[in-house]
Structure formats: C-alpha cells, structure tokens
C-alpha cells in the first residue's frame, strides 16, 4: 500500500464508529481513491475542530497519510454547496450510504459513481422527486460496479419490442411473458428500453423501474437486507 500523503481529496462521509476513548474511524467515499477507512484521532473531544466538519451528506476536502489498512486523517474541510438533508430526504441519503458501504469495495476508485452520488444529494437537497433521484443513482451504482444487466435485448440476444410484455429473470434477462411460467411482475418492452437509455422521465417507466431495481439490488446483497430500508418502513408505520 502506498504511504504517500493525500491532500484536499473530494470526499463524503458514509459512516463513523467510535475508536478508543476520543477518536473515530471514518468510512469515506472519495472521488479518486474510492471508499476507505480513516482514523480521526481526537475527533470526539468536546473542543475538536472536526466535530462541526465531519457531517454526512456534505462535500468535504479530506487529507490523510499512512500505509496501513486504516490511514490517518490529517485534515478535513467543508467545501460547501449543499443544504442539510432532513426528513425523508435524509432517509434516502442513509439508504444510498448503506448501498455504497455494502457494495463498494475498498480503495476501488469510481469517479463516475462519485459524481452520481453528488448529483443524488443535490437533487434530494433541492426537493426533487425521491423516486426519480434514487432510481437514477441505483442504475448508476449497478452499472458502475458491473451488476447491471443489458436492458435492450432479451435473454437470447434479440431486440426488445416496445409493445411486448416481459418477465425479467435475474441471471438471464428479459423473457417474453408468454414464454415463461414465473410468479414475477411483467414489464413493458418500452420501460426496459427506457432503462437501457437511462431515461426515467415517464411515470410508467419510473414505476416499473422501482420494483426491478429492488429485485436486482436484493439479489446483489444476498441474504442481508438493508437496515436503512427497515428503519424507513418502521417510521412510515408510525
């Protein structure tokens, strides 16, 4: 591992947990170095300058050094530009953070995904549609990490028909609904073609994309459901 010092790297804080009596271990997502842990020494002390800086969903400029598995934070500055998330928008942010924490390997740089995450937070802060913003981010995440299937052709490689109905079988792809006996929701060819074009502008495509993205993400996560989704459902019930 390189021991060089990194200065003023654009990053976001995904998660923290206490370390020793006065410190924290940060899980950050940086633009050019990916996700990595940093030890923030003394960050829990009452008068630490880091206490007002290390906030989730806020753009930071982070510096660190070291060559172990956990590097040492040497500086952090708020770079501004985003209002604080509140309410349902904040829960959407926690959902995105958990996806990144669970699915993004350490020290695997994904600048395009970093930009997609930045765009998500900006959209949430500005009051944009949560469904639309999250589906765009989920698509970017699955594609960037190599989990997204091909949406514009069926399991046999044939082009989709916009007016046909398909069943999406994970590990295979779209199959004409009249050719498979599966207890799964059907999707229109038009919605799948829209997904292939990254076009979620029509309400019907957005509605169909939600259930498909949920299935794809659940498949990637395996038997470990998202904690943020459980908490959000419980809050809705209350």
PDB file of C-alpha atoms in Angstrom:
ATOM      1  CA  UNK A   1       0.000   0.000   0.000  1.00  0.00           C
ATOM      2  CA  UNK A   2       1.202   3.439  -0.837  1.00  0.00           C
ATOM      3  CA  UNK A   3       2.200   5.578   2.110  1.00  0.00           C
ATOM      4  CA  UNK A   4       2.067   8.881   0.273  1.00  0.00           C
ATOM      5  CA  UNK A   5       0.181  11.788   1.731  1.00  0.00           C
ATOM      6  CA  UNK A   6      -3.133  12.689   0.083  1.00  0.00           C
ATOM      7  CA  UNK A   7      -4.193  16.323   0.248  1.00  0.00           C
ATOM      8  CA  UNK A   8      -7.581  18.000  -0.261  1.00  0.00           C
ATOM      9  CA  UNK A   9      -9.350  14.996  -1.777  1.00  0.00           C
ATOM     10  CA  UNK A  10     -13.070  15.495  -2.554  1.00  0.00           C
ATOM     11  CA  UNK A  11     -14.983  13.067  -0.349  1.00  0.00           C
ATOM     12  CA  UNK A  12     -18.177  12.312   1.527  1.00  0.00           C
ATOM     13  CA  UNK A  13     -18.576  10.724   4.947  1.00  0.00           C
ATOM     14  CA  UNK A  14     -20.581   7.498   4.759  1.00  0.00           C
ATOM     15  CA  UNK A  15     -20.369   6.189   8.327  1.00  0.00           C
ATOM     16  CA  UNK A  16     -18.465   6.576  11.600  1.00  0.00           C
ATOM     17  CA  UNK A  17     -17.892   4.411  14.638  1.00  0.00           C
ATOM     18  CA  UNK A  18     -16.123   5.167  17.925  1.00  0.00           C
ATOM     19  CA  UNK A  19     -12.482   4.217  18.306  1.00  0.00           C
ATOM     20  CA  UNK A  20     -10.693   4.301  21.642  1.00  0.00           C
ATOM     21  CA  UNK A  21     -11.884   6.977  24.064  1.00  0.00           C
ATOM     22  CA  UNK A  22     -11.717  10.136  21.989  1.00  0.00           C
ATOM     23  CA  UNK A  23     -11.402   9.097  18.351  1.00  0.00           C
ATOM     24  CA  UNK A  24     -13.456   7.884  15.396  1.00  0.00           C
ATOM     25  CA  UNK A  25     -12.941   5.596  12.447  1.00  0.00           C
ATOM     26  CA  UNK A  26     -14.490   7.156   9.366  1.00  0.00           C
ATOM     27  CA  UNK A  27     -15.756   5.336   6.312  1.00  0.00           C
ATOM     28  CA  UNK A  28     -15.346   7.842   3.486  1.00  0.00           C
ATOM     29  CA  UNK A  29     -16.137   7.764  -0.220  1.00  0.00           C
ATOM     30  CA  UNK A  30     -13.523   9.753  -2.115  1.00  0.00           C
ATOM     31  CA  UNK A  31     -13.599  10.667  -5.770  1.00  0.00           C
ATOM     32  CA  UNK A  32     -10.160   9.417  -6.806  1.00  0.00           C
ATOM     33  CA  UNK A  33      -9.362   6.789  -4.165  1.00  0.00           C
ATOM     34  CA  UNK A  34     -12.723   5.137  -3.609  1.00  0.00           C
ATOM     35  CA  UNK A  35     -14.050   4.043  -0.249  1.00  0.00           C
ATOM     36  CA  UNK A  36     -11.564   3.726   2.598  1.00  0.00           C
ATOM     37  CA  UNK A  37     -11.337   3.920   6.415  1.00  0.00           C
ATOM     38  CA  UNK A  38      -9.587   6.799   8.159  1.00  0.00           C
ATOM     39  CA  UNK A  39      -8.717   7.198  11.821  1.00  0.00           C
ATOM     40  CA  UNK A  40      -9.800  10.625  13.080  1.00  0.00           C
ATOM     41  CA  UNK A  41      -7.752  10.991  16.246  1.00  0.00           C
ATOM     42  CA  UNK A  42      -9.330  13.122  18.944  1.00  0.00           C
ATOM     43  CA  UNK A  43     -12.454  13.798  16.859  1.00  0.00           C
ATOM     44  CA  UNK A  44     -14.754  13.029  19.826  1.00  0.00           C
ATOM     45  CA  UNK A  45     -13.141  15.538  22.153  1.00  0.00           C
ATOM     46  CA  UNK A  46     -15.503  18.390  23.102  1.00  0.00           C
ATOM     47  CA  UNK A  47     -13.373  21.090  21.505  1.00  0.00           C
ATOM     48  CA  UNK A  48     -12.180  19.195  18.442  1.00  0.00           C
ATOM     49  CA  UNK A  49     -12.366  21.285  15.267  1.00  0.00           C
ATOM     50  CA  UNK A  50     -13.535  18.174  13.427  1.00  0.00           C
ATOM     51  CA  UNK A  51     -16.844  17.914  15.323  1.00  0.00           C
ATOM     52  CA  UNK A  52     -18.546  20.532  13.158  1.00  0.00           C
ATOM     53  CA  UNK A  53     -16.971  19.331   9.923  1.00  0.00           C
ATOM     54  CA  UNK A  54     -17.493  15.557   9.838  1.00  0.00           C
ATOM     55  CA  UNK A  55     -21.110  15.507   8.699  1.00  0.00           C
ATOM     56  CA  UNK A  56     -22.854  13.075   6.396  1.00  0.00           C
ATOM     57  CA  UNK A  57     -24.200  14.289   3.027  1.00  0.00           C
ATOM     58  CA  UNK A  58     -21.864  17.278   2.951  1.00  0.00           C
ATOM     59  CA  UNK A  59     -18.994  17.723   0.463  1.00  0.00           C
ATOM     60  CA  UNK A  60     -15.619  17.612   2.178  1.00  0.00           C
ATOM     61  CA  UNK A  61     -11.976  18.079   1.267  1.00  0.00           C
ATOM     62  CA  UNK A  62     -10.103  15.372   3.157  1.00  0.00           C
ATOM     63  CA  UNK A  63      -6.394  14.800   3.713  1.00  0.00           C
ATOM     64  CA  UNK A  64      -4.731  11.663   5.065  1.00  0.00           C
ATOM     65  CA  UNK A  65      -1.443   9.811   5.354  1.00  0.00           C
ATOM     66  CA  UNK A  66      -0.176   6.350   6.250  1.00  0.00           C
ATOM     67  CA  UNK A  67       0.098   2.962   4.601  1.00  0.00           C
ATOM     68  CA  UNK A  68      -1.821   0.586   6.870  1.00  0.00           C
ATOM     69  CA  UNK A  69      -5.309  -0.749   6.382  1.00  0.00           C
ATOM     70  CA  UNK A  70      -6.644   2.292   8.261  1.00  0.00           C
ATOM     71  CA  UNK A  71      -4.966   5.557   7.261  1.00  0.00           C
ATOM     72  CA  UNK A  72      -4.730   8.595   9.500  1.00  0.00           C
ATOM     73  CA  UNK A  73      -6.879  11.641   8.858  1.00  0.00           C
ATOM     74  CA  UNK A  74      -4.681  14.758   8.783  1.00  0.00           C
ATOM     75  CA  UNK A  75      -7.287  17.336   7.817  1.00  0.00           C
ATOM     76  CA  UNK A  76     -10.898  17.866   6.785  1.00  0.00           C
ATOM     77  CA  UNK A  77     -12.665  20.932   5.461  1.00  0.00           C
ATOM     78  CA  UNK A  78     -16.258  21.551   4.492  1.00  0.00           C
ATOM     79  CA  UNK A  79     -16.348  22.564   0.819  1.00  0.00           C
ATOM     80  CA  UNK A  80     -19.935  23.838   0.947  1.00  0.00           C
ATOM     81  CA  UNK A  81     -22.655  23.937  -1.641  1.00  0.00           C
ATOM     82  CA  UNK A  82     -25.337  21.589  -0.267  1.00  0.00           C
ATOM     83  CA  UNK A  83     -28.125  22.295   2.233  1.00  0.00           C
ATOM     84  CA  UNK A  84     -28.558  19.809   5.069  1.00  0.00           C
ATOM     85  CA  UNK A  85     -30.879  16.900   4.339  1.00  0.00           C
ATOM     86  CA  UNK A  86     -33.906  16.463   6.580  1.00  0.00           C
ATOM     87  CA  UNK A  87     -36.862  14.117   6.928  1.00  0.00           C
ATOM     88  CA  UNK A  88     -37.490  11.632   4.127  1.00  0.00           C
ATOM     89  CA  UNK A  89     -34.648  13.106   2.047  1.00  0.00           C
ATOM     90  CA  UNK A  90     -32.218  12.273   4.858  1.00  0.00           C
ATOM     91  CA  UNK A  91     -33.501   8.685   4.989  1.00  0.00           C
ATOM     92  CA  UNK A  92     -32.918   8.429   1.232  1.00  0.00           C
ATOM     93  CA  UNK A  93     -29.373   9.617   1.847  1.00  0.00           C
ATOM     94  CA  UNK A  94     -28.822   6.942   4.508  1.00  0.00           C
ATOM     95  CA  UNK A  95     -30.140   4.343   2.064  1.00  0.00           C
ATOM     96  CA  UNK A  96     -27.608   5.449  -0.558  1.00  0.00           C
ATOM     97  CA  UNK A  97     -24.818   5.447   2.035  1.00  0.00           C
ATOM     98  CA  UNK A  98     -25.663   1.904   3.088  1.00  0.00           C
ATOM     99  CA  UNK A  99     -25.638   0.733  -0.526  1.00  0.00           C
ATOM    100  CA  UNK A 100     -22.183   2.236  -1.037  1.00  0.00           C
ATOM    101  CA  UNK A 101     -20.885   0.790   2.235  1.00  0.00           C
ATOM    102  CA  UNK A 102     -22.222  -2.670   1.451  1.00  0.00           C
ATOM    103  CA  UNK A 103     -21.408  -2.911  -2.256  1.00  0.00           C
ATOM    104  CA  UNK A 104     -18.376  -0.725  -2.966  1.00  0.00           C
ATOM    105  CA  UNK A 105     -15.020  -2.476  -2.446  1.00  0.00           C
ATOM    106  CA  UNK A 106     -12.387  -0.574  -0.530  1.00  0.00           C
ATOM    107  CA  UNK A 107      -9.893   1.537  -2.457  1.00  0.00           C
ATOM    108  CA  UNK A 108     -11.662   0.974  -5.761  1.00  0.00           C
ATOM    109  CA  UNK A 109     -11.994   4.375  -7.428  1.00  0.00           C
ATOM    110  CA  UNK A 110     -15.250   5.154  -9.236  1.00  0.00           C
ATOM    111  CA  UNK A 111     -15.280   8.860 -10.192  1.00  0.00           C
ATOM    112  CA  UNK A 112     -18.479   8.464 -12.250  1.00  0.00           C
ATOM    113  CA  UNK A 113     -20.258   6.896  -9.276  1.00  0.00           C
ATOM    114  CA  UNK A 114     -18.943   9.672  -7.029  1.00  0.00           C
ATOM    115  CA  UNK A 115     -20.481  12.196  -9.416  1.00  0.00           C
ATOM    116  CA  UNK A 116     -23.770  10.247  -9.435  1.00  0.00           C
ATOM    117  CA  UNK A 117     -23.817  10.263  -5.624  1.00  0.00           C
ATOM    118  CA  UNK A 118     -23.115  14.004  -5.595  1.00  0.00           C
ATOM    119  CA  UNK A 119     -25.983  14.525  -8.056  1.00  0.00           C
ATOM    120  CA  UNK A 120     -28.280  12.446  -5.832  1.00  0.00           C
ATOM    121  CA  UNK A 121     -27.539  14.537  -2.746  1.00  0.00           C
ATOM    122  CA  UNK A 122     -28.014  17.754  -4.705  1.00  0.00           C
ATOM    123  CA  UNK A 123     -31.366  16.542  -6.048  1.00  0.00           C
ATOM    124  CA  UNK A 124     -32.555  15.465  -2.592  1.00  0.00           C
ATOM    125  CA  UNK A 125     -31.468  18.776  -1.064  1.00  0.00           C
ATOM    126  CA  UNK A 126     -33.345  20.710  -3.757  1.00  0.00           C
ATOM    127  CA  UNK A 127     -36.581  18.797  -3.204  1.00  0.00           C
ATOM    128  CA  UNK A 128     -36.542  16.723  -6.393  1.00  0.00           C
ATOM    129  CA  UNK A 129     -38.595  13.525  -6.662  1.00  0.00           C
ATOM    130  CA  UNK A 130     -37.145  10.917  -4.314  1.00  0.00           C
ATOM    131  CA  UNK A 131     -38.191   8.043  -6.566  1.00  0.00           C
ATOM    132  CA  UNK A 132     -36.607   9.545  -9.660  1.00  0.00           C
ATOM    133  CA  UNK A 133     -33.416  10.567  -7.845  1.00  0.00           C
ATOM    134  CA  UNK A 134     -32.931   7.160  -6.215  1.00  0.00           C
ATOM    135  CA  UNK A 135     -33.633   5.173  -9.390  1.00  0.00           C
ATOM    136  CA  UNK A 136     -31.018   7.205 -11.257  1.00  0.00           C
ATOM    137  CA  UNK A 137     -28.496   6.571  -8.518  1.00  0.00           C
ATOM    138  CA  UNK A 138     -29.310   2.853  -8.307  1.00  0.00           C
ATOM    139  CA  UNK A 139     -28.851   2.488 -12.054  1.00  0.00           C
ATOM    140  CA  UNK A 140     -25.509   4.296 -11.914  1.00  0.00           C
ATOM    141  CA  UNK A 141     -24.397   2.135  -8.975  1.00  0.00           C
ATOM    142  CA  UNK A 142     -25.317  -1.176 -10.630  1.00  0.00           C
ATOM    143  CA  UNK A 143     -23.731  -0.177 -13.922  1.00  0.00           C
ATOM    144  CA  UNK A 144     -20.538   1.195 -12.406  1.00  0.00           C
ATOM    145  CA  UNK A 145     -19.982  -1.922 -10.290  1.00  0.00           C
ATOM    146  CA  UNK A 146     -20.773  -4.275 -13.153  1.00  0.00           C
ATOM    147  CA  UNK A 147     -24.045  -5.630 -11.756  1.00  0.00           C
ATOM    148  CA  UNK A 148     -26.456  -4.095 -14.275  1.00  0.00           C
ATOM    149  CA  UNK A 149     -27.770  -6.455 -16.960  1.00  0.00           C
ATOM    150  CA  UNK A 150     -28.482  -5.483 -20.542  1.00  0.00           C
ATOM    151  CA  UNK A 151     -31.945  -3.987 -20.816  1.00  0.00           C
ATOM    152  CA  UNK A 152     -32.307  -3.550 -24.592  1.00  0.00           C
ATOM    153  CA  UNK A 153     -32.313  -7.204 -25.678  1.00  0.00           C
ATOM    154  CA  UNK A 154     -33.865 -10.390 -24.369  1.00  0.00           C
ATOM    155  CA  UNK A 155     -32.206 -13.483 -22.900  1.00  0.00           C
ATOM    156  CA  UNK A 156     -31.497 -14.798 -26.405  1.00  0.00           C
ATOM    157  CA  UNK A 157     -29.955 -11.539 -27.614  1.00  0.00           C
ATOM    158  CA  UNK A 158     -32.935 -10.443 -29.691  1.00  0.00           C
ATOM    159  CA  UNK A 159     -34.018  -6.772 -29.650  1.00  0.00           C
ATOM    160  CA  UNK A 160     -36.944  -5.960 -27.380  1.00  0.00           C
ATOM    161  CA  UNK A 161     -40.333  -4.988 -28.761  1.00  0.00           C
ATOM    162  CA  UNK A 162     -41.664  -1.812 -27.121  1.00  0.00           C
ATOM    163  CA  UNK A 163     -45.252  -3.085 -27.058  1.00  0.00           C
ATOM    164  CA  UNK A 164     -44.477  -6.576 -25.692  1.00  0.00           C
ATOM    165  CA  UNK A 165     -44.575  -7.678 -22.055  1.00  0.00           C
ATOM    166  CA  UNK A 166     -41.548  -9.306 -20.462  1.00  0.00           C
ATOM    167  CA  UNK A 167     -40.602 -11.066 -17.262  1.00  0.00           C
ATOM    168  CA  UNK A 168     -37.139 -10.137 -16.025  1.00  0.00           C
ATOM    169  CA  UNK A 169     -35.308 -13.230 -14.813  1.00  0.00           C
ATOM    170  CA  UNK A 170     -32.118 -12.414 -12.933  1.00  0.00           C
ATOM    171  CA  UNK A 171     -29.032 -14.070 -14.485  1.00  0.00           C
ATOM    172  CA  UNK A 172     -30.905 -14.341 -17.795  1.00  0.00           C
ATOM    173  CA  UNK A 173     -32.574 -11.051 -18.565  1.00  0.00           C
ATOM    174  CA  UNK A 174     -35.937 -10.241 -20.174  1.00  0.00           C
ATOM    175  CA  UNK A 175     -38.059 -13.170 -21.345  1.00  0.00           C
ATOM    176  CA  UNK A 176     -41.375 -12.771 -23.159  1.00  0.00           C
ATOM    177  CA  UNK A 177     -44.111 -13.147 -20.574  1.00  0.00           C
ATOM    178  CA  UNK A 178     -45.972 -15.790 -22.596  1.00  0.00           C
ATOM    179  CA  UNK A 179     -42.849 -17.948 -22.762  1.00  0.00           C
ATOM    180  CA  UNK A 180     -42.226 -18.376 -19.052  1.00  0.00           C
ATOM    181  CA  UNK A 181     -44.220 -19.627 -16.094  1.00  0.00           C
ATOM    182  CA  UNK A 182     -42.952 -17.432 -13.286  1.00  0.00           C
ATOM    183  CA  UNK A 183     -44.732 -15.591 -10.496  1.00  0.00           C
ATOM    184  CA  UNK A 184     -42.993 -12.312 -11.253  1.00  0.00           C
ATOM    185  CA  UNK A 185     -44.290  -8.900 -12.312  1.00  0.00           C
ATOM    186  CA  UNK A 186     -44.202  -8.159 -16.015  1.00  0.00           C
ATOM    187  CA  UNK A 187     -42.519  -5.146 -17.544  1.00  0.00           C
ATOM    188  CA  UNK A 188     -43.177  -3.432 -20.819  1.00  0.00           C
ATOM    189  CA  UNK A 189     -40.580  -3.509 -23.541  1.00  0.00           C
ATOM    190  CA  UNK A 190     -40.800   0.276 -23.641  1.00  0.00           C
ATOM    191  CA  UNK A 191     -39.857   0.564 -19.956  1.00  0.00           C
ATOM    192  CA  UNK A 192     -36.855  -1.724 -20.432  1.00  0.00           C
ATOM    193  CA  UNK A 193     -35.708   0.222 -23.486  1.00  0.00           C
ATOM    194  CA  UNK A 194     -36.059   3.437 -21.476  1.00  0.00           C
ATOM    195  CA  UNK A 195     -33.846   1.924 -18.767  1.00  0.00           C
ATOM    196  CA  UNK A 196     -31.268   0.992 -21.395  1.00  0.00           C
ATOM    197  CA  UNK A 197     -31.266   4.638 -22.495  1.00  0.00           C
ATOM    198  CA  UNK A 198     -31.137   5.863 -18.872  1.00  0.00           C
ATOM    199  CA  UNK A 199     -34.455   7.639 -19.484  1.00  0.00           C
ATOM    200  CA  UNK A 200     -36.738   7.613 -16.440  1.00  0.00           C
ATOM    201  CA  UNK A 201     -38.804  10.602 -17.465  1.00  0.00           C
ATOM    202  CA  UNK A 202     -42.132   8.812 -17.984  1.00  0.00           C
ATOM    203  CA  UNK A 203     -44.183   7.860 -14.895  1.00  0.00           C
ATOM    204  CA  UNK A 204     -44.859   4.323 -16.154  1.00  0.00           C
ATOM    205  CA  UNK A 205     -41.160   3.585 -16.693  1.00  0.00           C
ATOM    206  CA  UNK A 206     -40.295   5.041 -13.285  1.00  0.00           C
ATOM    207  CA  UNK A 207     -42.979   2.917 -11.613  1.00  0.00           C
ATOM    208  CA  UNK A 208     -41.748  -0.290 -13.260  1.00  0.00           C
ATOM    209  CA  UNK A 209     -38.111   0.568 -12.586  1.00  0.00           C
ATOM    210  CA  UNK A 210     -38.704   0.720  -8.827  1.00  0.00           C
ATOM    211  CA  UNK A 211     -39.661  -2.941  -8.424  1.00  0.00           C
ATOM    212  CA  UNK A 212     -36.970  -4.096 -10.862  1.00  0.00           C
ATOM    213  CA  UNK A 213     -34.212  -2.123  -9.115  1.00  0.00           C
ATOM    214  CA  UNK A 214     -35.365  -3.511  -5.770  1.00  0.00           C
ATOM    215  CA  UNK A 215     -35.083  -7.081  -7.085  1.00  0.00           C
ATOM    216  CA  UNK A 216     -31.661  -6.509  -8.639  1.00  0.00           C
ATOM    217  CA  UNK A 217     -30.245  -4.867  -5.523  1.00  0.00           C
ATOM    218  CA  UNK A 218     -31.687  -7.564  -3.253  1.00  0.00           C
ATOM    219  CA  UNK A 219     -30.021 -10.185  -5.457  1.00  0.00           C
ATOM    220  CA  UNK A 220     -26.639  -8.452  -5.183  1.00  0.00           C
ATOM    221  CA  UNK A 221     -26.965  -8.013  -1.405  1.00  0.00           C
ATOM    222  CA  UNK A 222     -27.923 -11.656  -0.851  1.00  0.00           C
ATOM    223  CA  UNK A 223     -29.467 -12.643   2.472  1.00  0.00           C
ATOM    224  CA  UNK A 224     -28.551  -9.374   4.186  1.00  0.00           C
ATOM    225  CA  UNK A 225     -31.427  -6.876   3.872  1.00  0.00           C
ATOM    226  CA  UNK A 226     -30.771  -3.178   4.180  1.00  0.00           C
ATOM    227  CA  UNK A 227     -31.100  -1.736   7.659  1.00  0.00           C
ATOM    228  CA  UNK A 228     -31.984   1.715   6.315  1.00  0.00           C
ATOM    229  CA  UNK A 229     -34.988   0.323   4.416  1.00  0.00           C
ATOM    230  CA  UNK A 230     -36.267  -1.443   7.544  1.00  0.00           C
ATOM    231  CA  UNK A 231     -35.983   1.740   9.606  1.00  0.00           C
ATOM    232  CA  UNK A 232     -37.719   3.788   6.919  1.00  0.00           C
ATOM    233  CA  UNK A 233     -40.643   1.337   6.768  1.00  0.00           C
ATOM    234  CA  UNK A 234     -40.970   1.411  10.546  1.00  0.00           C
ATOM    235  CA  UNK A 235     -41.023   5.211  10.555  1.00  0.00           C
ATOM    236  CA  UNK A 236     -43.726   5.205   7.879  1.00  0.00           C
ATOM    237  CA  UNK A 237     -45.838   2.895  10.019  1.00  0.00           C
ATOM    238  CA  UNK A 238     -45.500   5.265  12.969  1.00  0.00           C
TER     239      UNK A 238
END
